[in-house]
């Protein structure tokens, strides 16, 4: 039996479960160890130094618990710390996540694309570079969404409050037709249904979860670290907010349609 150690998945809270779902879909026989730092969330409105320190600390926890590879399933933590992590662990299969602008541009060139993300992700050089790369091919509108991840952290995904928040937030960019929305925070796919209700079904919505999961699969394959198990793997949850409610929310989000 080889390579049965878990794939470590990290997020500032429960949002990275939207990436975990994709990982499980693509590599069902792998074991997973998911770590959410809900006690310190949100990361997106903290200082760069704080996010870096928290991310490094949490990745260490996953490695100490035997993770064979790491998915930084948080756009904010990726933009703040992925370069440092790559330097610190040069031999580790490590994949971060970034807003899926490329698929949105390919879907419709010259279109109007709104990128919803945390204030920190949008401010970082990594995002500025990404936007520059595509600015001649589409109109890209960054939309900071402070407060949105908190709805997901509370498991409040279908309520009137969320609808009101999104209606007010998107009102500013809706005056002209939006062709697509990129969900540049791993919490937001859990609010996708409500976003669709607000902007209408003709707006395409993209997120980076599937691409990130495919990249992890590719990296493990190249490194010869895919499991040889022929049966379904396990998913374990760790959270810095160690309550029964938190555990229930994690399980609920993993299986929610
Ligand atoms: N889930 C995180 C992301 O993908 C951010 C949420 C937060 O902590 O602000 O950016």
Tab-separated table of C-alpha atoms and ligand atoms in Angstrom:
chain	number	residue	atom	x	y	z
A	1	UNK	CA	0.000	0.000	0.000
A	2	UNK	CA	1.548	3.305	-1.001
A	3	UNK	CA	0.742	7.005	-0.854
A	4	UNK	CA	-2.171	6.655	1.558
A	5	UNK	CA	-1.256	9.838	3.450
A	6	UNK	CA	-3.953	12.510	3.167
A	7	UNK	CA	-4.032	15.461	0.828
A	8	UNK	CA	-4.073	18.531	3.103
A	9	UNK	CA	-6.606	21.212	2.185
A	10	UNK	CA	-6.502	24.610	3.870
A	11	UNK	CA	-8.819	27.619	3.994
A	12	UNK	CA	-9.475	30.524	6.340
A	13	UNK	CA	-12.781	28.827	7.174
A	14	UNK	CA	-15.337	26.519	5.564
A	15	UNK	CA	-15.101	28.000	2.033
A	16	UNK	CA	-12.360	25.660	0.833
A	17	UNK	CA	-14.903	22.843	1.071
A	18	UNK	CA	-16.051	24.047	-2.379
A	19	UNK	CA	-12.594	22.967	-3.620
A	20	UNK	CA	-12.580	19.825	-1.476
A	21	UNK	CA	-15.788	18.719	-3.242
A	22	UNK	CA	-14.016	18.946	-6.597
A	23	UNK	CA	-10.970	17.086	-5.273
A	24	UNK	CA	-13.131	14.230	-3.975
A	25	UNK	CA	-14.952	14.092	-7.314
A	26	UNK	CA	-11.697	13.837	-9.297
A	27	UNK	CA	-9.730	11.658	-6.824
A	28	UNK	CA	-12.330	9.718	-4.793
A	29	UNK	CA	-9.859	7.132	-3.484
A	30	UNK	CA	-7.562	9.663	-1.829
A	31	UNK	CA	-7.828	10.528	1.871
A	32	UNK	CA	-8.317	14.190	2.777
A	33	UNK	CA	-7.510	16.286	5.803
A	34	UNK	CA	-9.315	19.622	5.682
A	35	UNK	CA	-8.249	22.441	7.980
A	36	UNK	CA	-10.378	25.568	8.360
A	37	UNK	CA	-9.242	28.510	10.466
A	38	UNK	CA	-12.720	29.826	11.268
A	39	UNK	CA	-11.572	31.237	14.608
A	40	UNK	CA	-9.407	33.785	12.761
A	41	UNK	CA	-11.679	34.320	9.753
A	42	UNK	CA	-12.149	36.473	7.786
A	43	UNK	CA	-8.643	36.697	6.341
A	44	UNK	CA	-9.689	38.985	3.502
A	45	UNK	CA	-9.882	42.117	5.630
A	46	UNK	CA	-6.715	41.446	7.698
A	47	UNK	CA	-3.206	42.777	7.065
A	48	UNK	CA	-0.882	40.973	4.693
A	49	UNK	CA	1.487	40.079	7.559
A	50	UNK	CA	-1.317	38.547	9.605
A	51	UNK	CA	-2.580	36.425	6.711
A	52	UNK	CA	0.950	35.244	5.908
A	53	UNK	CA	1.660	34.251	9.516
A	54	UNK	CA	-1.686	32.438	9.923
A	55	UNK	CA	-1.300	30.610	6.619
A	56	UNK	CA	2.239	29.397	7.370
A	57	UNK	CA	1.155	28.228	10.817
A	58	UNK	CA	-1.817	26.286	9.471
A	59	UNK	CA	0.097	24.645	6.641
A	60	UNK	CA	2.588	23.468	9.268
A	61	UNK	CA	-0.247	21.841	11.200
A	62	UNK	CA	-1.319	19.906	8.109
A	63	UNK	CA	2.239	18.762	7.380
A	64	UNK	CA	2.814	17.732	10.991
A	65	UNK	CA	-0.283	15.588	10.678
A	66	UNK	CA	1.259	13.820	7.716
A	67	UNK	CA	-0.238	15.533	4.651
A	68	UNK	CA	1.580	14.393	1.485
A	69	UNK	CA	0.559	17.475	-0.472
A	70	UNK	CA	-1.172	20.793	0.126
A	71	UNK	CA	-4.024	22.604	-1.558
A	72	UNK	CA	-4.275	26.219	-0.415
A	73	UNK	CA	-8.025	26.380	-1.044
A	74	UNK	CA	-8.205	30.084	-0.271
A	75	UNK	CA	-7.586	32.847	-2.819
A	76	UNK	CA	-6.634	35.278	-0.062
A	77	UNK	CA	-4.049	32.992	1.554
A	78	UNK	CA	-2.710	32.025	-1.881
A	79	UNK	CA	-2.186	35.609	-2.955
A	80	UNK	CA	-0.527	36.471	0.361
A	81	UNK	CA	1.648	33.433	0.982
A	82	UNK	CA	1.992	30.950	-1.897
A	83	UNK	CA	5.384	32.285	-3.049
A	84	UNK	CA	6.766	31.942	0.486
A	85	UNK	CA	5.321	28.449	0.844
A	86	UNK	CA	6.898	27.317	-2.435
A	87	UNK	CA	10.288	28.521	-1.214
A	88	UNK	CA	9.851	26.931	2.185
A	89	UNK	CA	8.729	23.548	0.814
A	90	UNK	CA	10.376	23.200	-2.612
A	91	UNK	CA	9.687	19.458	-2.936
A	92	UNK	CA	6.084	19.465	-1.756
A	93	UNK	CA	3.254	19.122	-4.289
A	94	UNK	CA	1.527	22.417	-3.468
A	95	UNK	CA	-1.295	24.072	-5.378
A	96	UNK	CA	-2.956	27.417	-4.695
A	97	UNK	CA	-6.109	28.929	-6.134
A	98	UNK	CA	-6.635	32.143	-8.079
A	99	UNK	CA	-9.683	33.793	-9.646
A	100	UNK	CA	-10.704	31.892	-12.810
A	101	UNK	CA	-10.447	34.846	-15.190
A	102	UNK	CA	-8.993	32.792	-18.054
A	103	UNK	CA	-12.019	30.503	-18.548
A	104	UNK	CA	-14.300	33.552	-18.380
A	105	UNK	CA	-12.292	35.325	-21.101
A	106	UNK	CA	-12.239	32.175	-23.257
A	107	UNK	CA	-15.989	31.758	-22.802
A	108	UNK	CA	-16.624	35.154	-24.358
A	109	UNK	CA	-13.852	37.469	-25.559
A	110	UNK	CA	-14.474	41.241	-25.277
A	111	UNK	CA	-17.039	40.586	-22.588
A	112	UNK	CA	-17.743	42.338	-19.288
A	113	UNK	CA	-16.483	40.192	-16.418
A	114	UNK	CA	-17.064	40.945	-12.729
A	115	UNK	CA	-14.548	39.393	-10.310
A	116	UNK	CA	-15.977	38.977	-6.810
A	117	UNK	CA	-13.259	38.466	-4.173
A	118	UNK	CA	-12.008	39.645	-0.807
A	119	UNK	CA	-10.456	43.127	-0.532
A	120	UNK	CA	-7.050	41.525	0.147
A	121	UNK	CA	-7.082	39.276	-2.944
A	122	UNK	CA	-7.964	42.181	-5.212
A	123	UNK	CA	-5.279	44.423	-3.716
A	124	UNK	CA	-2.421	41.946	-4.088
A	125	UNK	CA	0.148	42.117	-6.870
A	126	UNK	CA	-0.748	38.569	-7.935
A	127	UNK	CA	-4.259	39.659	-8.896
A	128	UNK	CA	-3.087	42.923	-10.461
A	129	UNK	CA	-0.764	40.920	-12.729
A	130	UNK	CA	-3.514	38.456	-13.614
A	131	UNK	CA	-5.853	41.298	-14.519
A	132	UNK	CA	-3.180	42.988	-16.665
A	133	UNK	CA	-2.691	39.750	-18.582
A	134	UNK	CA	-6.303	39.814	-19.776
A	135	UNK	CA	-7.174	43.502	-19.826
A	136	UNK	CA	-6.880	43.716	-23.618
A	137	UNK	CA	-9.247	40.801	-24.114
A	138	UNK	CA	-12.103	41.729	-21.792
A	139	UNK	CA	-13.437	44.403	-19.484
A	140	UNK	CA	-12.569	43.135	-16.017
A	141	UNK	CA	-14.304	44.710	-13.034
A	142	UNK	CA	-12.976	43.832	-9.559
A	143	UNK	CA	-15.710	43.789	-6.933
A	144	UNK	CA	-14.555	43.547	-3.299
A	145	UNK	CA	-17.119	41.706	-1.172
A	146	UNK	CA	-16.343	42.349	2.507
A	147	UNK	CA	-18.923	40.564	4.623
A	148	UNK	CA	-19.948	37.896	2.100
A	149	UNK	CA	-17.840	35.051	3.468
A	150	UNK	CA	-19.449	35.554	6.887
A	151	UNK	CA	-22.824	34.380	5.523
A	152	UNK	CA	-21.199	31.096	4.477
A	153	UNK	CA	-19.385	30.776	7.817
A	154	UNK	CA	-22.806	31.010	9.481
A	155	UNK	CA	-24.334	28.519	7.043
A	156	UNK	CA	-26.778	31.257	6.039
A	157	UNK	CA	-27.091	30.418	2.321
A	158	UNK	CA	-30.755	30.829	1.448
A	159	UNK	CA	-31.990	33.699	3.596
A	160	UNK	CA	-33.409	37.111	2.768
A	161	UNK	CA	-30.416	38.834	4.415
A	162	UNK	CA	-28.014	37.272	1.922
A	163	UNK	CA	-30.296	38.236	-0.953
A	164	UNK	CA	-30.426	41.826	0.284
A	165	UNK	CA	-26.633	41.940	0.724
A	166	UNK	CA	-26.049	40.638	-2.817
A	167	UNK	CA	-28.680	42.882	-4.377
A	168	UNK	CA	-27.060	45.962	-2.866
A	169	UNK	CA	-23.530	44.795	-3.685
A	170	UNK	CA	-24.211	43.891	-7.303
A	171	UNK	CA	-26.427	46.890	-7.968
A	172	UNK	CA	-23.338	49.031	-8.658
A	173	UNK	CA	-22.039	46.767	-11.440
A	174	UNK	CA	-25.407	45.728	-12.877
A	175	UNK	CA	-26.153	49.046	-14.586
A	176	UNK	CA	-24.445	47.646	-17.702
A	177	UNK	CA	-24.904	44.061	-18.841
A	178	UNK	CA	-22.651	41.554	-17.077
A	179	UNK	CA	-21.578	38.585	-19.233
A	180	UNK	CA	-19.927	36.584	-16.505
A	181	UNK	CA	-18.967	36.561	-12.853
A	182	UNK	CA	-15.787	35.019	-11.483
A	183	UNK	CA	-16.078	33.824	-7.900
A	184	UNK	CA	-12.595	34.681	-6.625
A	185	UNK	CA	-13.134	33.460	-3.084
A	186	UNK	CA	-13.739	29.820	-2.228
A	187	UNK	CA	-16.632	30.699	0.064
A	188	UNK	CA	-18.700	32.238	-2.730
A	189	UNK	CA	-19.662	29.072	-4.699
A	190	UNK	CA	-21.919	28.302	-1.723
A	191	UNK	CA	-23.804	31.543	-2.482
A	192	UNK	CA	-23.987	30.814	-6.231
A	193	UNK	CA	-27.721	30.061	-6.303
A	194	UNK	CA	-28.502	33.350	-4.627
A	195	UNK	CA	-26.121	35.257	-6.917
A	196	UNK	CA	-27.958	33.728	-9.898
A	197	UNK	CA	-31.263	34.852	-8.447
A	198	UNK	CA	-29.940	38.409	-8.252
A	199	UNK	CA	-28.175	38.677	-11.640
A	200	UNK	CA	-30.287	36.228	-13.680
A	201	UNK	CA	-29.475	32.869	-15.243
A	202	UNK	CA	-27.947	34.287	-18.406
A	203	UNK	CA	-24.828	35.419	-16.537
A	204	UNK	CA	-22.174	32.672	-16.598
A	205	UNK	CA	-20.542	32.009	-13.238
A	206	UNK	CA	-17.005	30.627	-12.943
A	207	UNK	CA	-14.927	29.481	-10.017
A	208	UNK	CA	-11.428	28.037	-9.728
A	209	UNK	CA	-12.294	24.890	-7.713
A	210	UNK	CA	-12.300	22.369	-10.540
A	211	UNK	CA	-9.126	23.710	-12.179
A	212	UNK	CA	-7.322	23.638	-8.834
A	213	UNK	CA	-8.386	20.056	-8.156
A	214	UNK	CA	-7.255	18.979	-11.622
A	215	UNK	CA	-3.914	20.667	-11.059
A	216	UNK	CA	-3.442	18.779	-7.768
A	217	UNK	CA	-4.203	15.532	-9.584
A	218	UNK	CA	-1.636	16.358	-12.254
A	219	UNK	CA	1.020	17.300	-9.690
A	220	UNK	CA	0.522	14.105	-7.659
A	221	UNK	CA	0.681	12.021	-10.815
A	222	UNK	CA	3.953	13.643	-11.918
A	223	UNK	CA	5.396	13.168	-8.413
A	224	UNK	CA	4.260	9.518	-8.329
A	225	UNK	CA	2.243	10.278	-5.196
A	226	UNK	CA	-1.291	9.237	-6.199
A	227	UNK	CA	-2.772	6.607	-3.897
A	228	UNK	CA	-2.895	2.996	-5.041
A	229	UNK	CA	-6.095	2.427	-3.052
A	230	UNK	CA	-8.989	1.013	-5.027
A	231	UNK	CA	-11.625	1.939	-2.487
A	232	UNK	CA	-13.182	5.246	-1.566
A	233	UNK	CA	-11.015	7.404	0.720
A	234	UNK	CA	-11.948	9.336	3.863
A	235	UNK	CA	-12.456	13.034	4.616
A	236	UNK	CA	-11.467	14.382	8.050
A	237	UNK	CA	-12.209	17.891	9.236
A	238	UNK	CA	-10.134	20.030	11.571
A	239	UNK	CA	-11.145	23.541	12.543
A	240	UNK	CA	-9.642	26.121	14.875
A	241	UNK	CA	-13.232	26.657	16.027
A	242	UNK	CA	-13.638	23.227	17.507
A	243	UNK	CA	-17.384	22.982	18.073
A	244	UNK	CA	-19.994	20.400	17.150
A	245	UNK	CA	-21.860	23.015	15.072
A	246	UNK	CA	-18.741	23.702	13.030
A	247	UNK	CA	-18.301	19.996	12.302
A	248	UNK	CA	-21.947	19.715	11.228
A	249	UNK	CA	-21.585	22.729	8.938
A	250	UNK	CA	-18.495	21.213	7.278
A	251	UNK	CA	-20.305	17.938	6.610
A	252	UNK	CA	-23.372	19.787	5.350
A	253	UNK	CA	-21.334	21.904	2.909
A	254	UNK	CA	-19.474	18.881	1.569
A	255	UNK	CA	-22.692	17.142	0.607
A	256	UNK	CA	-24.945	20.140	-0.239
A	257	UNK	CA	-26.170	20.110	-3.840
B	1	LIG	N1	-12.093	31.674	1.312
B	1	LIG	C1	-11.175	32.747	1.231
B	1	LIG	C2	-10.784	33.033	-0.223
B	1	LIG	O1	-10.857	32.178	-1.080
B	1	LIG	C3	-11.400	34.045	1.896
B	1	LIG	C4	-12.327	34.328	2.955
B	1	LIG	C5	-11.762	35.225	4.039
B	1	LIG	O2	-11.196	34.679	4.962
B	1	LIG	O3	-11.895	36.462	3.930
B	1	LIG	O4	-10.351	34.122	-0.525
